[in-house]
Coordinates of C-alpha atoms in Angstrom, one line a residue:
X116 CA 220.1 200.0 77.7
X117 CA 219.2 203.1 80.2
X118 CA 218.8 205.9 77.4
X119 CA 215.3 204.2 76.3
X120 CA 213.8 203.3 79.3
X121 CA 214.3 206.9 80.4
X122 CA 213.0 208.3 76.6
X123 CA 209.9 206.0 77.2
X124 CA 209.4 207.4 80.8
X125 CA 210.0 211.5 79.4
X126 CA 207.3 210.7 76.8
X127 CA 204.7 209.0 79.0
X128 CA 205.3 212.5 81.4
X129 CA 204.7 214.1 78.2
X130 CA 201.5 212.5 77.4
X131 CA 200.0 212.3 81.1
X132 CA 200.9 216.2 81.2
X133 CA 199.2 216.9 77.4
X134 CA 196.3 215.1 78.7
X135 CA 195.9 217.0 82.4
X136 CA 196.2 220.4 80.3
X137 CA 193.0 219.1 78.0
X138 CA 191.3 218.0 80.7
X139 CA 190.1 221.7 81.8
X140 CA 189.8 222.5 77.9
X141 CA 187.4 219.2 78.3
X142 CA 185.4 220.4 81.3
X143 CA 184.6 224.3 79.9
X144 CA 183.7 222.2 76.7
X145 CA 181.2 220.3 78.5
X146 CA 180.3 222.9 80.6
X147 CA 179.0 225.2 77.6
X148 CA 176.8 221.7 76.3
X149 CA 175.0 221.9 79.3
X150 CA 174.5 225.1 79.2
X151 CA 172.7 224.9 75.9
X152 CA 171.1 221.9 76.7
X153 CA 169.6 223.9 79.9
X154 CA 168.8 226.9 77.3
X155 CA 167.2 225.1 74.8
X156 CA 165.1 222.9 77.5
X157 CA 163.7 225.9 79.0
X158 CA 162.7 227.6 75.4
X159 CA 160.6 224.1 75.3
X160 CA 159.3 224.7 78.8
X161 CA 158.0 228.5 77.7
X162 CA 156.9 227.1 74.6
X163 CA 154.5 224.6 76.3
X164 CA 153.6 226.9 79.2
X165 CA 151.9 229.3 77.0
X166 CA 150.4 226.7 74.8
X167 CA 148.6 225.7 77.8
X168 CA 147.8 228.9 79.0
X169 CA 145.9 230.0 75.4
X170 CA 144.3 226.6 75.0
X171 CA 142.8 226.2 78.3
X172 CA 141.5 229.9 77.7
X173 CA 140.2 229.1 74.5
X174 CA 138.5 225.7 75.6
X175 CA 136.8 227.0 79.0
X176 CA 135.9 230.1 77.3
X177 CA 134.3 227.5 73.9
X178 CA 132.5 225.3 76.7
X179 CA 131.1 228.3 78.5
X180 CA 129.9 229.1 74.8
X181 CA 128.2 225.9 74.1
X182 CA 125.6 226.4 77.2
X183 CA 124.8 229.7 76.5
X184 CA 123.8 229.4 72.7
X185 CA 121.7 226.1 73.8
X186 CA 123.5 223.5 74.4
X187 CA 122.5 221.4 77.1
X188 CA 124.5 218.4 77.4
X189 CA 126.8 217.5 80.3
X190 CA 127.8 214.4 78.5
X191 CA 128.3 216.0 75.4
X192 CA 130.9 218.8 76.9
X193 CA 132.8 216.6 78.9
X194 CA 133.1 214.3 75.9
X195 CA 134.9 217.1 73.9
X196 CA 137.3 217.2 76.8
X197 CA 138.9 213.9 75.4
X198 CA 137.7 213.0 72.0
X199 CA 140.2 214.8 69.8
X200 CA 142.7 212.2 70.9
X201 CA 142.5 211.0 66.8
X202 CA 144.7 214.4 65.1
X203 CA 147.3 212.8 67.2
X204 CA 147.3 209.6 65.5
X205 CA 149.1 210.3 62.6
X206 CA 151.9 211.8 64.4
X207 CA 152.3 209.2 66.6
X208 CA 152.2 206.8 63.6
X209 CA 154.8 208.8 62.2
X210 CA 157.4 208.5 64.8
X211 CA 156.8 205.0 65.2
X212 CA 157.9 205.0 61.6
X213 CA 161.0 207.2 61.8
X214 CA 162.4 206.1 64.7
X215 CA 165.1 202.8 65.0
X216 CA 164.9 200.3 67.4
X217 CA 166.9 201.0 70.6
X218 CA 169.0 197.3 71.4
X219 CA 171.1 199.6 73.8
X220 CA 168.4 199.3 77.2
X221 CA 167.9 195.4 76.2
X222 CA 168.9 193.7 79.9
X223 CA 166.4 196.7 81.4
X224 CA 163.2 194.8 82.3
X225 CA 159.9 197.1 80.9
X226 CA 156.8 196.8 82.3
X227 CA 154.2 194.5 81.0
X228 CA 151.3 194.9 78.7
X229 CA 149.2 194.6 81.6
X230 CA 151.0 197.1 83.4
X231 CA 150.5 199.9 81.2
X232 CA 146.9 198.9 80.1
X233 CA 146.1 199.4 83.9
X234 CA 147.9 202.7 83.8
X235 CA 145.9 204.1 80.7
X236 CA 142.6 202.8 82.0
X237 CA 143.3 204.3 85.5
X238 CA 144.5 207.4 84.3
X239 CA 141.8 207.4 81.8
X240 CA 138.7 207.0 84.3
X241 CA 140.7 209.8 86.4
X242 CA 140.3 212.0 83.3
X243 CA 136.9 211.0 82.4
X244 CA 135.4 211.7 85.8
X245 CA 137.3 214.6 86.3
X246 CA 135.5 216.3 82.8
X247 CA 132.3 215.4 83.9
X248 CA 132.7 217.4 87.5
X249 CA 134.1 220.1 85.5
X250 CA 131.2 219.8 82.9
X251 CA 128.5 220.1 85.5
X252 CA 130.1 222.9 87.4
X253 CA 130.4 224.9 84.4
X254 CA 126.7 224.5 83.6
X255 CA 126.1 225.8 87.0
X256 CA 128.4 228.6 87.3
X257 CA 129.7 231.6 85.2
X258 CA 132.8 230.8 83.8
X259 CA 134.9 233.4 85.8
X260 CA 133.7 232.0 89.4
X261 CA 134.7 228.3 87.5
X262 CA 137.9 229.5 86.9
X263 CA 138.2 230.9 90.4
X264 CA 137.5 227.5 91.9
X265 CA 139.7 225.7 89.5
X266 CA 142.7 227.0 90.9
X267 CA 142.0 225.2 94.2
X268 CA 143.7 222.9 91.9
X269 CA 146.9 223.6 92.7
X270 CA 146.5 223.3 96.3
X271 CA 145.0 219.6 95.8
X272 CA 148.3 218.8 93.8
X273 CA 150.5 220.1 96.6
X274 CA 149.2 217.0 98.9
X275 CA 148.8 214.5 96.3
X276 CA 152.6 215.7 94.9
X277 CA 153.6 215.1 99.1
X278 CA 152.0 211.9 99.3
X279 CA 152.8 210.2 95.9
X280 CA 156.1 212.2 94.8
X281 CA 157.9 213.2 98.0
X282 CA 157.4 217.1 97.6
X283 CA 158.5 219.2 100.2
X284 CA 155.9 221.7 101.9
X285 CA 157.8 224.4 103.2
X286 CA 156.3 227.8 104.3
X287 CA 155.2 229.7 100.7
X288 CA 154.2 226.5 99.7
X289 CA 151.8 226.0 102.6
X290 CA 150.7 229.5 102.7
X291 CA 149.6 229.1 98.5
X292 CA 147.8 226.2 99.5
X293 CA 145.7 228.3 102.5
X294 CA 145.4 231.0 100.4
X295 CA 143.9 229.3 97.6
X296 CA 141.6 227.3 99.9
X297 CA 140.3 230.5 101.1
X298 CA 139.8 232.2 97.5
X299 CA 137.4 229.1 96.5
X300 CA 135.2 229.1 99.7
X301 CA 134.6 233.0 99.1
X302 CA 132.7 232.0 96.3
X303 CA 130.2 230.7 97.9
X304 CA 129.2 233.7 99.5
X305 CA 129.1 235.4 96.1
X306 CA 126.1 236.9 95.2
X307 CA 124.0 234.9 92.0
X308 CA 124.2 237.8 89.4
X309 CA 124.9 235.4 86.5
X310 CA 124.6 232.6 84.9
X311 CA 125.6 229.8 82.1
X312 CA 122.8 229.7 79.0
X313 CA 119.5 229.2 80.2
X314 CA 120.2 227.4 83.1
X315 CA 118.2 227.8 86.3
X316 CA 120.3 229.5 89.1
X317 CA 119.1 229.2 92.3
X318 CA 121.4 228.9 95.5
X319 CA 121.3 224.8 95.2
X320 CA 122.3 225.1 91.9
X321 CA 125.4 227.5 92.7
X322 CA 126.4 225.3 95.8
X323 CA 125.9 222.0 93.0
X324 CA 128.3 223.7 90.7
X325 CA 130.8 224.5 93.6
X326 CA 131.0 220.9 94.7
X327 CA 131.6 219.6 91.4
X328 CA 134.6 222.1 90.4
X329 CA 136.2 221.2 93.4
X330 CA 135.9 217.6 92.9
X331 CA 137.0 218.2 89.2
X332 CA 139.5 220.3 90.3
X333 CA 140.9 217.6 93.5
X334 CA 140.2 214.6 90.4
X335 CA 142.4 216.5 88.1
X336 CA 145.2 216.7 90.5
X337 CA 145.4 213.7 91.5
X338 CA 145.6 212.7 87.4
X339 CA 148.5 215.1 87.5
X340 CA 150.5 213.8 90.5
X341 CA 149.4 210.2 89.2
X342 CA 151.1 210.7 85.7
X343 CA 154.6 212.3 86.9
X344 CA 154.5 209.6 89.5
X345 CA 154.2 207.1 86.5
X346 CA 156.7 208.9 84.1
X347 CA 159.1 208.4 87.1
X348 CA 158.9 205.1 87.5
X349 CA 157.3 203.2 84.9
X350 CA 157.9 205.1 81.8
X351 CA 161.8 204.3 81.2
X352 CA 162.0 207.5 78.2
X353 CA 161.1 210.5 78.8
X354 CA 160.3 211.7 75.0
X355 CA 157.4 213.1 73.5
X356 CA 156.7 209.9 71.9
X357 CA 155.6 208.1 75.7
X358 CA 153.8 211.5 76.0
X359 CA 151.9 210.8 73.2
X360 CA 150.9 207.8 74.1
X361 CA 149.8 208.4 77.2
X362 CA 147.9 211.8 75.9
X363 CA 145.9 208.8 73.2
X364 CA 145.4 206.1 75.8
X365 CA 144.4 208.2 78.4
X366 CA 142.1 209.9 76.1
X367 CA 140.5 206.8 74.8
X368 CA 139.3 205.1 77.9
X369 CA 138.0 208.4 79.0
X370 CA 135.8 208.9 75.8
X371 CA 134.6 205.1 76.1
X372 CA 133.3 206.2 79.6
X373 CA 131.7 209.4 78.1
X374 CA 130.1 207.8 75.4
X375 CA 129.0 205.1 77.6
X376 CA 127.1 208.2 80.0
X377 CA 125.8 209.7 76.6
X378 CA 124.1 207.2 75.3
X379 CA 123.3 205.5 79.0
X380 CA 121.5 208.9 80.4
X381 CA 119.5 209.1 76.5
X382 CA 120.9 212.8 76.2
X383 CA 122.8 211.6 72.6
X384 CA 118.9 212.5 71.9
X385 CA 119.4 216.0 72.1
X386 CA 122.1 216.2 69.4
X387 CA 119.4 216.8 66.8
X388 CA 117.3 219.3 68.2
X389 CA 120.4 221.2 70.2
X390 CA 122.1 221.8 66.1
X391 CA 119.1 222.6 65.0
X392 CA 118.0 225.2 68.2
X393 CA 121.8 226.9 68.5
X394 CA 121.5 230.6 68.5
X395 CA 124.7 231.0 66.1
X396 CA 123.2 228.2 63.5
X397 CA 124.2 224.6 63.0
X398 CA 128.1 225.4 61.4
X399 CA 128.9 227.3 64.6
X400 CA 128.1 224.6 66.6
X401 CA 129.8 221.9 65.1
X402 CA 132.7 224.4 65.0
X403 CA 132.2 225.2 68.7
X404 CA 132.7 221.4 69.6
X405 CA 135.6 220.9 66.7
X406 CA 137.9 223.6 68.0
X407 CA 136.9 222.9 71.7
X408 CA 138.0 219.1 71.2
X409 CA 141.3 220.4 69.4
X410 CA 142.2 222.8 72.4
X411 CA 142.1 220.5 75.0
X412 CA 143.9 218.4 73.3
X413 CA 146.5 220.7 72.7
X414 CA 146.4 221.6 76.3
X415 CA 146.6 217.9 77.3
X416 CA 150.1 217.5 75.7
X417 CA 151.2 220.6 76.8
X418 CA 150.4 219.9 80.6
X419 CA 151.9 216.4 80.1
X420 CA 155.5 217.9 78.6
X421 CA 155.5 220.3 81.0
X422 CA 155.0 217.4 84.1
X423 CA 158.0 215.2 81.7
X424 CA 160.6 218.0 81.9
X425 CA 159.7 219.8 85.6
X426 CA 157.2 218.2 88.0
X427 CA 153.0 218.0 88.4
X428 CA 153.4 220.6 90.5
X429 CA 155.2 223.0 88.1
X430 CA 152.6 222.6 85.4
X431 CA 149.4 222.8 88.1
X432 CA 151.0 226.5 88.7
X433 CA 151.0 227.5 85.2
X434 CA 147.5 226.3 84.5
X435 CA 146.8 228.4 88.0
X436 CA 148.3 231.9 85.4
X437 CA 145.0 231.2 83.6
X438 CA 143.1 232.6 87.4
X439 CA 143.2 236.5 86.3
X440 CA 143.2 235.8 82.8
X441 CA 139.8 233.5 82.1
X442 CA 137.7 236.0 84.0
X443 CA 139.0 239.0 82.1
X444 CA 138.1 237.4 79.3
X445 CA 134.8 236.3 80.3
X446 CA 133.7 239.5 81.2
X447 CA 135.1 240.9 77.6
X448 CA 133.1 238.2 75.6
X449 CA 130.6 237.4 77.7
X450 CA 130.1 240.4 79.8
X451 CA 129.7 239.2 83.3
X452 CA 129.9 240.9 86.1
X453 CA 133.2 241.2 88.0
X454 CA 131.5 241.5 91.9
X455 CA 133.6 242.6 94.9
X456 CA 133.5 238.9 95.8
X457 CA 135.2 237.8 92.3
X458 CA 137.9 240.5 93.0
X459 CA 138.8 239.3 96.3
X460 CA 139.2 236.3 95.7
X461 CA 141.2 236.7 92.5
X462 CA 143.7 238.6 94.5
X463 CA 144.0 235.6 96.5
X464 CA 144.6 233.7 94.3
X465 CA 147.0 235.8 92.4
X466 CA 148.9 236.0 96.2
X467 CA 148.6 232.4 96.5
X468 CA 150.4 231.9 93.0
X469 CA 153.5 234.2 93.8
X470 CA 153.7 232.7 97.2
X471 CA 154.0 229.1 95.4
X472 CA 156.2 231.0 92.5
X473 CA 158.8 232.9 95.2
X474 CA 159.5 229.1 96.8
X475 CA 160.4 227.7 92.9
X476 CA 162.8 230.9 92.8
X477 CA 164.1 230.1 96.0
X478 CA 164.7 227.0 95.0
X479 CA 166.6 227.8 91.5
X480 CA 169.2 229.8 93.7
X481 CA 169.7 227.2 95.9
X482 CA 170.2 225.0 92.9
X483 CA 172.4 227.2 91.3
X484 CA 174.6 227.8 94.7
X485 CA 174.7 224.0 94.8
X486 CA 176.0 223.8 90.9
X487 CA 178.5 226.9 91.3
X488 CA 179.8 225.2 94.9
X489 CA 180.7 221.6 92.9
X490 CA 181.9 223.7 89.9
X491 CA 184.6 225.2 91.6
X492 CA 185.5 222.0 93.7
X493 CA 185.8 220.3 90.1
X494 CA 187.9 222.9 88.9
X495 CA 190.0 223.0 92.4
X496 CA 190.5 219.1 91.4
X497 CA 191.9 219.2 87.9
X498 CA 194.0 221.8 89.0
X499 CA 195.4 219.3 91.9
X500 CA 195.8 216.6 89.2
X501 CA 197.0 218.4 87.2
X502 CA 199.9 219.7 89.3
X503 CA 200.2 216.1 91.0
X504 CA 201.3 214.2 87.3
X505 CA 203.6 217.5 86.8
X506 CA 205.5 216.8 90.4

């Protein structure tokens, strides 16, 4: 009657010691998942950092086109700054289409209809408002000095990202945001060497155009911070599906508040005589507004996948890379002079960026200190088990 019982005991000892010997096997297994999955997520993180590094080039660079071939149009720019959202349609109709029902999330409580209609309206008027400032500032001011100011942009997000998101302002952090600050004010001191298309340039116009990038740039932040604060904790899936939608929404009840200004302020008037009067002939300038409407678009989705996967603040300092490149290009294609001013405070800028980049590296060996530490105290623990069911 003994001889079993003791069998059945030797071959449970067998099988709890089989199991504490997979268990390690289990962990590297898992271990070199992650380890893709962290690959792999950072390929998509490069991917859509230069997407939105080329296509806010290629927009700013297009607006600052339009104005100097004769267009005149606030309304009209900042309207290209959302009404692409419709090339998305298809692919968003296509994934509605592919993908199954999830039945798994069914006792979570989503949020209302109401709830995300006030989202894409608020963040929509945000965006709106924003493209306007940034449509009237870059009538006023050579594109390089508009890029310059811009990147105050980032320094705007650092607050909002404190106030709505909990970021931590530590040292570097602080010292990007001074440093930034003090790049934009510079350029009011600049002196008024050029200018957009036709536009009269005196010193009232200059200081007009500064006030409005700012306020563009501050708006835009705040659209930034707004939306990873809303993917946190109203958006339950983080998939490019929800990013989508917001990118369509967003970009809906913005154009309804630019076409509302168009036709309000009478300039859909000027459509007519503005094809007709472009220096590069009618074709360029419906071209000029097509791939304008398409790059911003394309930016748009990039900037909201890279807010998804890191933070607001993350994809405000890749948009910030764009500071040395825009007026390179600008004084390439459009040959604007590059004054002592513009230098200055493009190295400031620059200073401000790796100040703000040296705190994310920071960070990522603190991180990977952190993961390495509970690693080892994992591996420490099986071992212990391990040993424990042997004894």
């Amino acid at each position: 009657m003994g001889e079993p019982q003791v069998e059945k005991q030797h071959n449970i000892s067998f099988e709890e010691e089989a199991r504490a010997n997979k268990e390690p096997d289990n962990y590297m297994a898992n271990n070199l998942t992650s380890w893709r999955a962290k690959y792999k997520r950072w390929l998509e993180i490069g991917f859509h950092s230069i997407m939105v590094l080329i296509c806010l080039s290629v927009a700013t660079l297009l607006g600052e086109l339009y104005y100097k071939e004769g267009g005149k149009s606030t309304w009209m720019n900042s309207l290209i700054q959302t009404v692409g959202f419709p090339v998305l349609l298809p692919i968003i109709f296509m994934k509605n289409k592919g993908s199954q029902v999830d039945t798994t999330d069914s006792n979570n409580k989503n949020p209302s209809v109401w709830m995300f209609l006030f989202v894409y309206v608020f963040l929509g008027f945000l965006l709106g408002g924003s493209s306007m400032l940034n449509a009237v500032g870059l009538l006023h001011l050579p594109v390089s000095t508009f890029s310059l100011i811009s990147a105050s942009q980032l320094g705007f997000n650092t607050l909002f990202s404190y106030f709505l998101n909990a970021q931590k302002i530590t040292a570097y952090i602080a010292n990007s945001i001074i440093l930034l600050t003090i790049s934009s004010i510079l350029l009011v001191f600049q002196p008024d060497d050029s200018s957009s298309g036709g536009s009269s340039k005196g010193k009232g116009y200059v200081l007009v155009g500064f006030i409005c990038t700012l306020f563009g740039a501050a708006g835009y932040a705040l659209l930034l911070s707004s939306t990873e604060r809303i993917f946190r904790n109203i958006m339950k899936k983080r998939t490019m599906k929800e990013v989508m939608n917001v990118v369509i929404w967003q970009s809906f009840f913005a154009t309804l508040m630019m076409l509302i200004g168009l036709f309000a302020s009478g300039e859909w008037k000027w459509i007519r005589s503005e094809m007709h009067e472009y220096k590069l002939g009618k074709v360029s300038y419906i071209m000029t507004l097509v791939w304008n409407a398409l790059s911003w678009q394309i930016y748009t989705i990039g900037l909201l996948s890279l807010i998804m996967k890191v933070s607001a603040l993350f994809a405000n300092v890749i948009t910030t890379l764009s500071v040395p490149l825009i007026p390179v290009l600008a004084v390439i294609v459009f040959h604007e002079k590059m004054s002592g001013v513009k230098v200055v405070s493009m190295i400031l800028a620059i200073w401000g960026f790796l100040s703000y980049g040296y705190q994310q590296y920071l960070d990522e060996i603190n991180l990977k200190a952190d993961l390495s530490k509970a690693k080892e105290e994992s591996e420490v623990s099986l071992v212990e088990r391990g040993l424990n069911r042997r004894a």
